[in-house]
Each structure stands twice: as C-alpha cells, then as structure tokens.
mmCIF file with all atom_site columns, C-alpha atoms in Angstrom:
data_model
loop_
_atom_site.group_PDB
_atom_site.id
_atom_site.type_symbol
_atom_site.label_atom_id
_atom_site.label_alt_id
_atom_site.label_comp_id
_atom_site.label_asym_id
_atom_site.label_entity_id
_atom_site.label_seq_id
_atom_site.pdbx_PDB_ins_code
_atom_site.Cartn_x
_atom_site.Cartn_y
_atom_site.Cartn_z
_atom_site.occupancy
_atom_site.B_iso_or_equiv
_atom_site.pdbx_formal_charge
_atom_site.auth_seq_id
_atom_site.auth_comp_id
_atom_site.auth_asym_id
_atom_site.auth_atom_id
_atom_site.pdbx_PDB_model_num
ATOM 1   C CA . MET A 1 1   ? 100.330 -19.587 -1.700 1.00 58.00 ? 155 MET A CA 1
ATOM 2   C CA . SER A 1 2   ? 104.178 -18.899 -2.001 1.00 87.00 ? 156 SER A CA 1
ATOM 3   C CA . TYR A 1 3   ? 106.573 -20.153 0.502  1.00 94.00 ? 157 TYR A CA 1
ATOM 4   C CA . LEU A 1 4   ? 110.098 -18.516 1.137  1.00 96.00 ? 158 LEU A CA 1
ATOM 5   C CA . ILE A 1 5   ? 113.013 -21.526 1.525  1.00 97.00 ? 159 ILE A CA 1
ATOM 6   C CA . ARG A 1 6   ? 116.346 -19.880 3.140  1.00 97.00 ? 160 ARG A CA 1
ATOM 7   C CA . SER A 1 7   ? 118.312 -20.356 6.212  1.00 97.00 ? 161 SER A CA 1
ATOM 8   C CA . VAL A 1 8   ? 117.424 -18.991 9.396  1.00 98.00 ? 162 VAL A CA 1
ATOM 9   C CA . ARG A 1 9   ? 118.228 -15.611 10.693 1.00 97.00 ? 163 ARG A CA 1
ATOM 10  C CA . ALA A 1 10  ? 120.264 -14.929 14.414 1.00 98.00 ? 164 ALA A CA 1
ATOM 11  C CA . GLU A 1 11  ? 117.451 -12.391 15.484 1.00 98.00 ? 165 GLU A CA 1
ATOM 12  C CA . GLU A 1 12  ? 114.650 -15.183 14.864 1.00 98.00 ? 166 GLU A CA 1
ATOM 13  C CA . TRP A 1 13  ? 115.281 -16.916 18.039 1.00 98.00 ? 167 TRP A CA 1
ATOM 14  C CA . PRO A 1 14  ? 112.073 -16.383 19.431 1.00 98.00 ? 168 PRO A CA 1
ATOM 15  C CA . ALA A 1 15  ? 110.314 -18.226 16.648 1.00 97.00 ? 169 ALA A CA 1
ATOM 16  C CA . VAL A 1 16  ? 112.260 -20.717 16.577 1.00 98.00 ? 170 VAL A CA 1
ATOM 17  C CA . ARG A 1 17  ? 111.159 -21.340 20.032 1.00 98.00 ? 171 ARG A CA 1
ATOM 18  C CA . GLU A 1 18  ? 107.654 -21.135 18.967 1.00 98.00 ? 172 GLU A CA 1
ATOM 19  C CA . LEU A 1 19  ? 108.219 -23.822 16.142 1.00 98.00 ? 173 LEU A CA 1
ATOM 20  C CA . ARG A 1 20  ? 110.096 -26.066 18.119 1.00 98.00 ? 174 ARG A CA 1
ATOM 21  C CA . LEU A 1 21  ? 107.622 -25.677 21.039 1.00 98.00 ? 175 LEU A CA 1
ATOM 22  C CA . LEU A 1 22  ? 105.104 -26.352 18.884 1.00 97.00 ? 176 LEU A CA 1
ATOM 23  C CA . ALA A 1 23  ? 106.530 -29.350 17.203 1.00 97.00 ? 177 ALA A CA 1
ATOM 24  C CA . LEU A 1 24  ? 107.407 -31.059 21.078 1.00 97.00 ? 178 LEU A CA 1
ATOM 25  C CA . ARG A 1 25  ? 103.088 -30.961 20.925 1.00 97.00 ? 179 ARG A CA 1
ATOM 26  C CA . ASP A 1 26  ? 103.043 -33.298 17.851 1.00 95.00 ? 180 ASP A CA 1
ATOM 27  C CA . PRO A 1 27  ? 101.452 -36.142 18.755 1.00 92.00 ? 181 PRO A CA 1
ATOM 28  C CA . VAL A 1 28  ? 104.650 -38.100 17.347 1.00 90.00 ? 182 VAL A CA 1
ATOM 29  C CA . ALA A 1 29  ? 106.800 -36.182 19.027 1.00 92.00 ? 183 ALA A CA 1
ATOM 30  C CA . HIS A 1 30  ? 107.468 -38.779 21.496 1.00 87.00 ? 184 HIS A CA 1
ATOM 31  C CA . LEU A 1 31  ? 109.142 -40.451 18.478 1.00 86.00 ? 185 LEU A CA 1
ATOM 32  C CA . ALA A 1 32  ? 110.450 -37.719 16.993 1.00 90.00 ? 186 ALA A CA 1
ATOM 33  C CA . PHE A 1 33  ? 112.621 -35.610 18.831 1.00 92.00 ? 187 PHE A CA 1
ATOM 34  C CA . LEU A 1 34  ? 114.769 -36.170 21.930 1.00 86.00 ? 188 LEU A CA 1
ATOM 35  C CA . GLU A 1 35  ? 113.163 -33.867 24.190 1.00 93.00 ? 189 GLU A CA 1
ATOM 36  C CA . THR A 1 36  ? 109.467 -33.234 25.847 1.00 94.00 ? 190 THR A CA 1
ATOM 37  C CA . TYR A 1 37  ? 107.461 -29.783 25.883 1.00 97.00 ? 191 TYR A CA 1
ATOM 38  C CA . GLU A 1 38  ? 108.485 -29.512 29.128 1.00 97.00 ? 192 GLU A CA 1
ATOM 39  C CA . GLN A 1 39  ? 111.803 -29.722 28.784 1.00 96.00 ? 193 GLN A CA 1
ATOM 40  C CA . GLY A 1 40  ? 111.976 -27.216 26.037 1.00 97.00 ? 194 GLY A CA 1
ATOM 41  C CA . LEU A 1 41  ? 109.814 -24.679 27.850 1.00 97.00 ? 195 LEU A CA 1
ATOM 42  C CA . ALA A 1 42  ? 111.606 -24.534 30.598 1.00 98.00 ? 196 ALA A CA 1
ATOM 43  C CA . ARG A 1 43  ? 115.079 -23.562 28.897 1.00 98.00 ? 197 ARG A CA 1
ATOM 44  C CA . PRO A 1 44  ? 116.339 -19.938 29.036 1.00 98.00 ? 198 PRO A CA 1
ATOM 45  C CA . ASP A 1 45  ? 116.172 -17.640 26.088 1.00 98.00 ? 199 ASP A CA 1
ATOM 46  C CA . THR A 1 46  ? 119.473 -17.495 25.341 1.00 98.00 ? 200 THR A CA 1
ATOM 47  C CA . PHE A 1 47  ? 119.645 -21.433 25.060 1.00 98.00 ? 201 PHE A CA 1
ATOM 48  C CA . TRP A 1 48  ? 117.458 -20.169 21.671 1.00 98.00 ? 202 TRP A CA 1
ATOM 49  C CA . GLN A 1 49  ? 119.395 -17.403 21.148 1.00 98.00 ? 203 GLN A CA 1
ATOM 50  C CA . GLU A 1 50  ? 122.680 -19.697 20.980 1.00 97.00 ? 204 GLU A CA 1
ATOM 51  C CA . ARG A 1 51  ? 121.013 -22.781 18.892 1.00 97.00 ? 205 ARG A CA 1
ATOM 52  C CA . THR A 1 52  ? 119.188 -20.293 16.580 1.00 98.00 ? 206 THR A CA 1
ATOM 53  C CA . ALA A 1 53  ? 122.969 -18.346 16.564 1.00 97.00 ? 207 ALA A CA 1
ATOM 54  C CA . GLY A 1 54  ? 124.606 -22.112 15.649 1.00 97.00 ? 208 GLY A CA 1
ATOM 55  C CA . ALA A 1 55  ? 122.701 -23.006 12.886 1.00 98.00 ? 209 ALA A CA 1
ATOM 56  C CA . ALA A 1 56  ? 121.583 -19.293 11.544 1.00 98.00 ? 210 ALA A CA 1
ATOM 57  C CA . GLU A 1 57  ? 122.758 -18.066 7.802  1.00 95.00 ? 211 GLU A CA 1
ATOM 58  C CA . GLY A 1 58  ? 126.595 -18.157 7.533  1.00 93.00 ? 212 GLY A CA 1
ATOM 59  C CA . SER A 1 59  ? 127.324 -20.761 9.953  1.00 95.00 ? 213 SER A CA 1
ATOM 60  C CA . ASP A 1 60  ? 129.850 -23.390 8.611  1.00 93.00 ? 214 ASP A CA 1
ATOM 61  C CA . ARG A 1 61  ? 128.838 -25.873 11.035 1.00 95.00 ? 215 ARG A CA 1
ATOM 62  C CA . ALA A 1 62  ? 125.146 -26.422 11.165 1.00 97.00 ? 216 ALA A CA 1
ATOM 63  C CA . GLN A 1 63  ? 122.151 -25.067 9.212  1.00 98.00 ? 217 GLN A CA 1
ATOM 64  C CA . GLN A 1 64  ? 118.689 -24.155 10.015 1.00 98.00 ? 218 GLN A CA 1
ATOM 65  C CA . ILE A 1 65  ? 116.138 -24.139 7.092  1.00 98.00 ? 219 ILE A CA 1
ATOM 66  C CA . VAL A 1 66  ? 112.908 -22.744 7.384  1.00 98.00 ? 220 VAL A CA 1
ATOM 67  C CA . ALA A 1 67  ? 109.823 -22.009 5.327  1.00 98.00 ? 221 ALA A CA 1
ATOM 68  C CA . GLU A 1 68  ? 108.435 -18.970 5.917  1.00 97.00 ? 222 GLU A CA 1
ATOM 69  C CA . GLY A 1 69  ? 104.719 -18.497 4.749  1.00 94.00 ? 223 GLY A CA 1
ATOM 70  C CA . PRO A 1 70  ? 103.297 -15.052 2.893  1.00 91.00 ? 224 PRO A CA 1
ATOM 71  C CA . ASP A 1 71  ? 102.319 -13.038 6.121  1.00 92.00 ? 225 ASP A CA 1
ATOM 72  C CA . GLY A 1 72  ? 105.949 -13.815 7.320  1.00 94.00 ? 226 GLY A CA 1
ATOM 73  C CA . GLU A 1 73  ? 105.442 -16.778 9.605  1.00 95.00 ? 227 GLU A CA 1
ATOM 74  C CA . LEU A 1 74  ? 107.965 -19.951 10.053 1.00 97.00 ? 228 LEU A CA 1
ATOM 75  C CA . VAL A 1 75  ? 105.847 -22.790 9.165  1.00 97.00 ? 229 VAL A CA 1
ATOM 76  C CA . GLY A 1 76  ? 108.330 -25.932 8.501  1.00 97.00 ? 230 GLY A CA 1
ATOM 77  C CA . THR A 1 77  ? 112.373 -26.535 10.041 1.00 98.00 ? 231 THR A CA 1
ATOM 78  C CA . LEU A 1 78  ? 114.963 -28.879 9.462  1.00 98.00 ? 232 LEU A CA 1
ATOM 79  C CA . THR A 1 79  ? 118.550 -28.454 10.506 1.00 98.00 ? 233 THR A CA 1
ATOM 80  C CA . VAL A 1 80  ? 121.558 -30.120 8.954  1.00 98.00 ? 234 VAL A CA 1
ATOM 81  C CA . LEU A 1 81  ? 124.284 -30.484 11.455 1.00 97.00 ? 235 LEU A CA 1
ATOM 82  C CA . ILE A 1 82  ? 127.531 -31.442 9.807  1.00 97.00 ? 236 ILE A CA 1
ATOM 83  C CA . GLU A 1 83  ? 129.750 -34.505 12.046 1.00 97.00 ? 237 GLU A CA 1
ATOM 84  C CA . GLU A 1 84  ? 133.619 -34.279 11.726 1.00 96.00 ? 238 GLU A CA 1
ATOM 85  C CA . ALA A 1 85  ? 135.229 -37.747 10.914 1.00 95.00 ? 239 ALA A CA 1
ATOM 86  C CA . GLY A 1 86  ? 137.047 -39.080 14.080 1.00 95.00 ? 240 GLY A CA 1
ATOM 87  C CA . THR A 1 87  ? 134.131 -37.552 16.698 1.00 95.00 ? 241 THR A CA 1
ATOM 88  C CA . LYS A 1 88  ? 131.018 -39.133 18.236 1.00 93.00 ? 242 LYS A CA 1
ATOM 89  C CA . ASP A 1 89  ? 127.383 -38.516 17.527 1.00 90.00 ? 243 ASP A CA 1
ATOM 90  C CA . TRP A 1 90  ? 124.657 -37.971 20.142 1.00 84.00 ? 244 TRP A CA 1
ATOM 91  C CA . ALA A 1 91  ? 124.187 -41.719 20.927 1.00 83.00 ? 245 ALA A CA 1
ATOM 92  C CA . GLY A 1 92  ? 128.428 -42.149 21.268 1.00 86.00 ? 246 GLY A CA 1
ATOM 93  C CA . PHE A 1 93  ? 129.079 -43.637 18.024 1.00 87.00 ? 247 PHE A CA 1
ATOM 94  C CA . PRO A 1 94  ? 132.182 -43.217 16.054 1.00 92.00 ? 248 PRO A CA 1
ATOM 95  C CA . VAL A 1 95  ? 131.567 -40.858 13.007 1.00 94.00 ? 249 VAL A CA 1
ATOM 96  C CA . GLU A 1 96  ? 133.759 -42.688 10.458 1.00 92.00 ? 250 GLU A CA 1
ATOM 97  C CA . GLN A 1 97  ? 133.570 -39.818 7.643  1.00 94.00 ? 251 GLN A CA 1
ATOM 98  C CA . ARG A 1 98  ? 132.649 -36.554 7.260  1.00 96.00 ? 252 ARG A CA 1
ATOM 99  C CA . GLN A 1 99  ? 128.799 -35.911 6.880  1.00 97.00 ? 253 GLN A CA 1
ATOM 100 C CA . GLY A 1 100 ? 125.938 -34.500 7.516  1.00 97.00 ? 254 GLY A CA 1
ATOM 101 C CA . HIS A 1 101 ? 123.171 -35.171 10.145 1.00 97.00 ? 255 HIS A CA 1
ATOM 102 C CA . VAL A 1 102 ? 119.748 -34.003 9.328  1.00 97.00 ? 256 VAL A CA 1
ATOM 103 C CA . VAL A 1 103 ? 117.599 -33.149 12.581 1.00 96.00 ? 257 VAL A CA 1
ATOM 104 C CA . GLY A 1 104 ? 114.338 -31.326 13.946 1.00 96.00 ? 258 GLY A CA 1
ATOM 105 C CA . VAL A 1 105 ? 112.526 -31.963 10.734 1.00 96.00 ? 259 VAL A CA 1
ATOM 106 C CA . PHE A 1 106 ? 108.911 -30.408 11.489 1.00 96.00 ? 260 PHE A CA 1
ATOM 107 C CA . VAL A 1 107 ? 105.887 -28.758 9.185  1.00 97.00 ? 261 VAL A CA 1
ATOM 108 C CA . ARG A 1 108 ? 102.870 -27.688 10.779 1.00 96.00 ? 262 ARG A CA 1
ATOM 109 C CA . PRO A 1 109 ? 100.079 -29.790 10.600 1.00 95.00 ? 263 PRO A CA 1
ATOM 110 C CA . GLU A 1 110 ? 97.938  -27.562 8.297  1.00 95.00 ? 264 GLU A CA 1
ATOM 111 C CA . TYR A 1 111 ? 101.010 -26.818 6.117  1.00 95.00 ? 265 TYR A CA 1
ATOM 112 C CA . ARG A 1 112 ? 101.477 -30.587 5.691  1.00 93.00 ? 266 ARG A CA 1
ATOM 113 C CA . GLY A 1 113 ? 101.071 -32.322 2.459  1.00 92.00 ? 267 GLY A CA 1
ATOM 114 C CA . ILE A 1 114 ? 102.045 -29.360 0.342  1.00 94.00 ? 268 ILE A CA 1
ATOM 115 C CA . GLY A 1 115 ? 105.337 -30.455 -0.800 1.00 94.00 ? 269 GLY A CA 1
ATOM 116 C CA . LEU A 1 116 ? 106.988 -27.878 1.866  1.00 95.00 ? 270 LEU A CA 1
ATOM 117 C CA . THR A 1 117 ? 108.741 -30.901 3.681  1.00 95.00 ? 271 THR A CA 1
ATOM 118 C CA . GLU A 1 118 ? 110.487 -31.771 0.105  1.00 96.00 ? 272 GLU A CA 1
ATOM 119 C CA . VAL A 1 119 ? 111.390 -28.366 -1.027 1.00 96.00 ? 273 VAL A CA 1
ATOM 120 C CA . LEU A 1 120 ? 113.354 -28.486 2.487  1.00 97.00 ? 274 LEU A CA 1
ATOM 121 C CA . PHE A 1 121 ? 114.794 -31.215 2.269  1.00 97.00 ? 275 PHE A CA 1
ATOM 122 C CA . ASP A 1 122 ? 116.279 -30.201 -1.232 1.00 96.00 ? 276 ASP A CA 1
ATOM 123 C CA . ALA A 1 123 ? 117.389 -27.428 0.972  1.00 97.00 ? 277 ALA A CA 1
ATOM 124 C CA . GLY A 1 124 ? 119.097 -28.561 3.309  1.00 97.00 ? 278 GLY A CA 1
ATOM 125 C CA . LEU A 1 125 ? 120.582 -31.241 0.934  1.00 97.00 ? 279 LEU A CA 1
ATOM 126 C CA . GLU A 1 126 ? 122.057 -28.465 -1.041 1.00 97.00 ? 280 GLU A CA 1
ATOM 127 C CA . TRP A 1 127 ? 123.490 -27.022 1.391  1.00 97.00 ? 281 TRP A CA 1
ATOM 128 C CA . ALA A 1 128 ? 125.381 -30.152 2.476  1.00 97.00 ? 282 ALA A CA 1
ATOM 129 C CA . TRP A 1 129 ? 126.701 -30.576 -0.620 1.00 97.00 ? 283 TRP A CA 1
ATOM 130 C CA . SER A 1 130 ? 127.519 -26.885 -1.380 1.00 96.00 ? 284 SER A CA 1
ATOM 131 C CA . ARG A 1 131 ? 130.119 -28.039 1.638  1.00 96.00 ? 285 ARG A CA 1
ATOM 132 C CA . GLY A 1 132 ? 131.500 -30.798 0.097  1.00 96.00 ? 286 GLY A CA 1
ATOM 133 C CA . LEU A 1 133 ? 129.342 -33.359 1.858  1.00 96.00 ? 287 LEU A CA 1
ATOM 134 C CA . GLU A 1 134 ? 129.039 -36.615 0.140  1.00 94.00 ? 288 GLU A CA 1
ATOM 135 C CA . ARG A 1 135 ? 127.078 -38.087 2.750  1.00 97.00 ? 289 ARG A CA 1
ATOM 136 C CA . VAL A 1 136 ? 123.331 -37.112 4.338  1.00 98.00 ? 290 VAL A CA 1
ATOM 137 C CA . ARG A 1 137 ? 121.922 -39.138 7.230  1.00 97.00 ? 291 ARG A CA 1
ATOM 138 C CA . LEU A 1 138 ? 119.164 -38.697 9.838  1.00 96.00 ? 292 LEU A CA 1
ATOM 139 C CA . ILE A 1 139 ? 117.916 -41.113 12.937 1.00 94.00 ? 293 ILE A CA 1
ATOM 140 C CA . VAL A 1 140 ? 114.660 -42.142 13.048 1.00 94.00 ? 294 VAL A CA 1
ATOM 141 C CA . HIS A 1 141 ? 112.119 -43.933 15.550 1.00 92.00 ? 295 HIS A CA 1
ATOM 142 C CA . GLU A 1 142 ? 111.392 -47.232 13.906 1.00 93.00 ? 296 GLU A CA 1
ATOM 143 C CA . ASP A 1 143 ? 107.617 -46.733 14.878 1.00 91.00 ? 297 ASP A CA 1
ATOM 144 C CA . ASN A 1 144 ? 107.725 -43.261 12.992 1.00 92.00 ? 298 ASN A CA 1
ATOM 145 C CA . GLY A 1 145 ? 106.269 -44.421 9.951  1.00 91.00 ? 299 GLY A CA 1
ATOM 146 C CA . ARG A 1 146 ? 104.677 -41.060 8.797  1.00 89.00 ? 300 ARG A CA 1
ATOM 147 C CA . ALA A 1 147 ? 108.764 -40.329 8.659  1.00 93.00 ? 301 ALA A CA 1
ATOM 148 C CA . ARG A 1 148 ? 110.104 -43.597 7.593  1.00 95.00 ? 302 ARG A CA 1
ATOM 149 C CA . THR A 1 149 ? 107.856 -43.315 4.340  1.00 94.00 ? 303 THR A CA 1
ATOM 150 C CA . PHE A 1 150 ? 108.739 -39.839 3.403  1.00 94.00 ? 304 PHE A CA 1
ATOM 151 C CA . TYR A 1 151 ? 112.519 -40.413 4.151  1.00 96.00 ? 305 TYR A CA 1
ATOM 152 C CA . GLY A 1 152 ? 112.748 -43.481 1.493  1.00 95.00 ? 306 GLY A CA 1
ATOM 153 C CA . ARG A 1 153 ? 110.466 -41.496 -1.053 1.00 95.00 ? 307 ARG A CA 1
ATOM 154 C CA . ALA A 1 154 ? 113.189 -38.372 -0.389 1.00 94.00 ? 308 ALA A CA 1
ATOM 155 C CA . GLY A 1 155 ? 116.042 -41.357 -1.682 1.00 95.00 ? 309 GLY A CA 1
ATOM 156 C CA . PHE A 1 156 ? 117.592 -41.806 1.925  1.00 97.00 ? 310 PHE A CA 1
ATOM 157 C CA . VAL A 1 157 ? 118.051 -45.488 2.879  1.00 97.00 ? 311 VAL A CA 1
ATOM 158 C CA . PRO A 1 158 ? 118.180 -47.606 5.819  1.00 96.00 ? 312 PRO A CA 1
ATOM 159 C CA . SER A 1 159 ? 121.694 -48.156 6.827  1.00 95.00 ? 313 SER A CA 1
ATOM 160 C CA . GLY A 1 160 ? 121.692 -51.311 9.150  1.00 94.00 ? 314 GLY A CA 1
ATOM 161 C CA . VAL A 1 161 ? 122.901 -48.847 12.159 1.00 92.00 ? 315 VAL A CA 1
ATOM 162 C CA . VAL A 1 162 ? 120.198 -49.207 15.219 1.00 91.00 ? 316 VAL A CA 1
ATOM 163 C CA . VAL A 1 163 ? 120.328 -47.095 18.120 1.00 86.00 ? 317 VAL A CA 1
ATOM 164 C CA . PRO A 1 164 ? 118.534 -48.820 21.401 1.00 82.00 ? 318 PRO A CA 1
ATOM 165 C CA . LEU A 1 165 ? 116.734 -46.180 23.202 1.00 77.00 ? 319 LEU A CA 1
ATOM 166 C CA . GLY A 1 166 ? 117.115 -46.629 26.915 1.00 67.00 ? 320 GLY A CA 1
ATOM 167 C CA . GLY A 1 167 ? 114.508 -46.647 29.621 1.00 61.00 ? 321 GLY A CA 1
ATOM 168 C CA . ASP A 1 168 ? 111.480 -48.750 29.374 1.00 59.00 ? 322 ASP A CA 1
ATOM 169 C CA . SER A 1 169 ? 110.512 -48.349 25.991 1.00 61.00 ? 323 SER A CA 1
ATOM 170 C CA . GLY A 1 170 ? 112.995 -50.526 24.594 1.00 65.00 ? 324 GLY A CA 1
ATOM 171 C CA . GLY A 1 171 ? 112.441 -48.685 21.173 1.00 81.00 ? 325 GLY A CA 1
ATOM 172 C CA . ARG A 1 172 ? 114.954 -48.697 18.847 1.00 89.00 ? 326 ARG A CA 1
ATOM 173 C CA . GLU A 1 173 ? 116.387 -45.441 16.536 1.00 92.00 ? 327 GLU A CA 1
ATOM 174 C CA . LEU A 1 174 ? 117.137 -46.202 12.709 1.00 94.00 ? 328 LEU A CA 1
ATOM 175 C CA . GLU A 1 175 ? 119.673 -44.773 10.661 1.00 95.00 ? 329 GLU A CA 1
ATOM 176 C CA . TYR A 1 176 ? 118.936 -43.780 7.042  1.00 97.00 ? 330 TYR A CA 1
ATOM 177 C CA . VAL A 1 177 ? 121.562 -42.456 4.761  1.00 97.00 ? 331 VAL A CA 1
ATOM 178 C CA . LEU A 1 178 ? 121.905 -40.589 2.056  1.00 97.00 ? 332 LEU A CA 1
ATOM 179 C CA . GLU A 1 179 ? 124.819 -40.944 -0.472 1.00 96.00 ? 333 GLU A CA 1
ATOM 180 C CA . ARG A 1 180 ? 126.041 -37.869 -3.175 1.00 92.00 ? 334 ARG A CA 1
ATOM 181 C CA . THR A 1 181 ? 125.360 -38.956 -6.708 1.00 82.00 ? 335 THR A CA 1
#
C-alpha cells in the first residue's frame, strides 16, 4: 500500500475532526492529549474549521501533516506549531528561542507499525527546518512509554524540563527536544 504524506487542506476539517475524535478514544488518550473525547465532541464546527485552516497548507504559524491512505482516508497526523521567543507556552513557561512544538501525534491503530509515524515526523521536521527553526520540542506524559520510546528512536532527547500536571493525578509531562544538525 502507498500513503501520501502531505499538509492538510482547510476544507478537510470534517476528516480532521473525525481523526481527532478517534485519537481521543485511544486507550492512552488520557496521557497523550489535553482534552477528552467529550470535550472534542462538544466543539462546534467553527472550531474545527478554524483549527484546520490555521494549520493547513500554506500556513506559516503551524502545519498539520497527515498520512492519506490509498482510499483517501486520513490515517495519521501530527502538527508542528511555531513558538516565538519571548512568549509563553501552553503551560505558562517562557519560550526562550523560536522553535517548533510537535503536538497531536496519532496514527489509527490498524495502521501502526508500518512506518507512518516515522514519515509523519520526517515531514513535520522538514517543514520546521524549512522555516529556519533550529530546535523542535514535544511534551510527553511520563507514563506514556510507547510515545517516549518512539521519540527517543526519532532522535528526541529529554531536556530536563518537567511540567507538573494539576488535579489529582500528580503526573508529569516531560519535554523532549531535537536540535537541528
């Protein structure tokens, strides 16, 4: 089978919504995503339209990379956000340098283990490097072993930055980084 790895198009917001809702039902979604299935399901169409357009082909601030299967179905995704130096990130930490931030990594379970995550990351990193970024980071829950193992294989290393999670969980998110070589 062949897969097309490309940037999402703004008009594909219904497929983006479907893929995200599937991701939010994954058994490790509580470790991987900062929203629940119920929250995602409750969002209006305008949210999905704006979210998709903001990271679609041609955007300079973010890029959602998708894997399209032979039948046209979106089977995997990741998004690279550009964070500007001097701003604060999602957790309130200062951003010290202009960098990429990988979020929303997901491949449909039936397509895992065939290399799609690797090629999604390759495309996302290529997009980041083409924007002049010298560093890309991601945040991963300390208990998400599957993701941490993959990120290590992809060249990301722990930076030492730890984001404590609020609430009763007591869990932590760990920053992993990849410097451009």
